[in-house]
């Protein structure tokens, strides 16, 4: 993403570290999976937001909403 700020890039790195940590955790598999999913969603949302395209942001938000509905049915 060309428009990404240094702060957003720092946050992306932090989220990647979180995903790595939670993907390898074996002590609390359900809790780790939930934390991984939250970090993953935040990671991709940040990339979409940094693009600065309101249409892409809206599309991503709608996809996330549908994915959550399907996931929790």
mmCIF file of C-alpha atoms in Angstrom:
data_model
loop_
_atom_site.group_PDB
_atom_site.id
_atom_site.type_symbol
_atom_site.label_atom_id
_atom_site.label_comp_id
_atom_site.label_asym_id
_atom_site.label_seq_id
_atom_site.Cartn_x
_atom_site.Cartn_y
_atom_site.Cartn_z
ATOM 1 C CA UNK A 1 0.000 0.000 0.000
ATOM 2 C CA UNK A 2 1.574 3.259 -1.120
ATOM 3 C CA UNK A 3 -0.359 5.457 1.315
ATOM 4 C CA UNK A 4 0.510 3.572 4.489
ATOM 5 C CA UNK A 5 1.801 5.670 7.371
ATOM 6 C CA UNK A 6 4.723 4.695 9.604
ATOM 7 C CA UNK A 7 2.276 4.212 12.499
ATOM 8 C CA UNK A 8 0.076 1.902 10.420
ATOM 9 C CA UNK A 9 3.141 -0.059 9.329
ATOM 10 C CA UNK A 10 4.208 -0.420 12.958
ATOM 11 C CA UNK A 11 0.721 -1.704 13.816
ATOM 12 C CA UNK A 12 0.872 -4.213 10.938
ATOM 13 C CA UNK A 13 4.138 -5.602 12.289
ATOM 14 C CA UNK A 14 2.617 -5.866 15.770
ATOM 15 C CA UNK A 15 -0.422 -7.707 14.385
ATOM 16 C CA UNK A 16 1.827 -10.095 12.449
ATOM 17 C CA UNK A 17 3.711 -10.877 15.646
ATOM 18 C CA UNK A 18 0.404 -11.512 17.428
ATOM 19 C CA UNK A 19 -0.760 -13.860 14.677
ATOM 20 C CA UNK A 20 2.526 -15.745 14.773
ATOM 21 C CA UNK A 21 2.358 -16.050 18.553
ATOM 22 C CA UNK A 22 -1.225 -17.294 18.567
ATOM 23 C CA UNK A 23 -0.757 -19.678 15.657
ATOM 24 C CA UNK A 24 1.932 -21.596 17.523
ATOM 25 C CA UNK A 25 0.310 -21.626 20.972
ATOM 26 C CA UNK A 26 -0.786 -25.077 22.109
ATOM 27 C CA UNK A 27 -1.763 -24.344 25.717
ATOM 28 C CA UNK A 28 -5.088 -22.612 24.985
ATOM 29 C CA UNK A 29 -6.072 -23.649 21.475
ATOM 30 C CA UNK A 30 -9.573 -22.126 21.455
ATOM 31 C CA UNK A 31 -8.472 -18.836 23.021
ATOM 32 C CA UNK A 32 -5.408 -18.660 20.762
ATOM 33 C CA UNK A 33 -7.531 -19.307 17.680
ATOM 34 C CA UNK A 34 -9.928 -16.517 18.647
ATOM 35 C CA UNK A 35 -7.041 -14.085 19.267
ATOM 36 C CA UNK A 36 -5.448 -15.119 15.964
ATOM 37 C CA UNK A 37 -8.682 -14.432 14.074
ATOM 38 C CA UNK A 38 -9.084 -11.014 15.730
ATOM 39 C CA UNK A 39 -5.493 -10.062 14.853
ATOM 40 C CA UNK A 40 -5.950 -11.364 11.306
ATOM 41 C CA UNK A 41 -9.119 -9.347 10.764
ATOM 42 C CA UNK A 42 -7.467 -6.222 12.191
ATOM 43 C CA UNK A 43 -4.400 -6.790 10.000
ATOM 44 C CA UNK A 44 -6.392 -7.003 6.787
ATOM 45 C CA UNK A 45 -8.728 -4.175 7.803
ATOM 46 C CA UNK A 46 -5.703 -1.944 8.315
ATOM 47 C CA UNK A 47 -4.342 -2.775 4.860
ATOM 48 C CA UNK A 48 -7.709 -2.032 3.271
ATOM 49 C CA UNK A 49 -8.054 1.208 5.252
ATOM 50 C CA UNK A 50 -4.536 2.338 4.360
ATOM 51 C CA UNK A 51 -5.408 2.014 0.680
ATOM 52 C CA UNK A 52 -7.686 5.015 1.147
ATOM 53 C CA UNK A 53 -10.370 3.645 -1.148
ATOM 54 C CA UNK A 54 -13.837 4.096 0.371
ATOM 55 C CA UNK A 55 -15.383 1.554 -2.013
ATOM 56 C CA UNK A 56 -12.846 -1.093 -1.045
ATOM 57 C CA UNK A 57 -13.347 -0.300 2.641
ATOM 58 C CA UNK A 58 -17.119 -0.659 2.314
ATOM 59 C CA UNK A 59 -16.775 -3.923 0.373
ATOM 60 C CA UNK A 60 -14.388 -5.331 2.955
ATOM 61 C CA UNK A 61 -16.693 -4.331 5.825
ATOM 62 C CA UNK A 62 -19.626 -6.050 4.113
ATOM 63 C CA UNK A 63 -17.589 -9.196 3.482
ATOM 64 C CA UNK A 64 -16.501 -9.275 7.111
ATOM 65 C CA UNK A 65 -20.092 -8.941 8.255
ATOM 66 C CA UNK A 66 -21.168 -11.860 6.054
ATOM 67 C CA UNK A 67 -18.224 -13.973 7.192
ATOM 68 C CA UNK A 68 -19.108 -13.390 10.835
ATOM 69 C CA UNK A 69 -22.720 -14.347 10.225
ATOM 70 C CA UNK A 70 -21.715 -17.575 8.460
ATOM 71 C CA UNK A 71 -19.031 -18.371 11.034
ATOM 72 C CA UNK A 72 -21.336 -18.086 14.017
ATOM 73 C CA UNK A 73 -24.374 -19.900 12.561
#
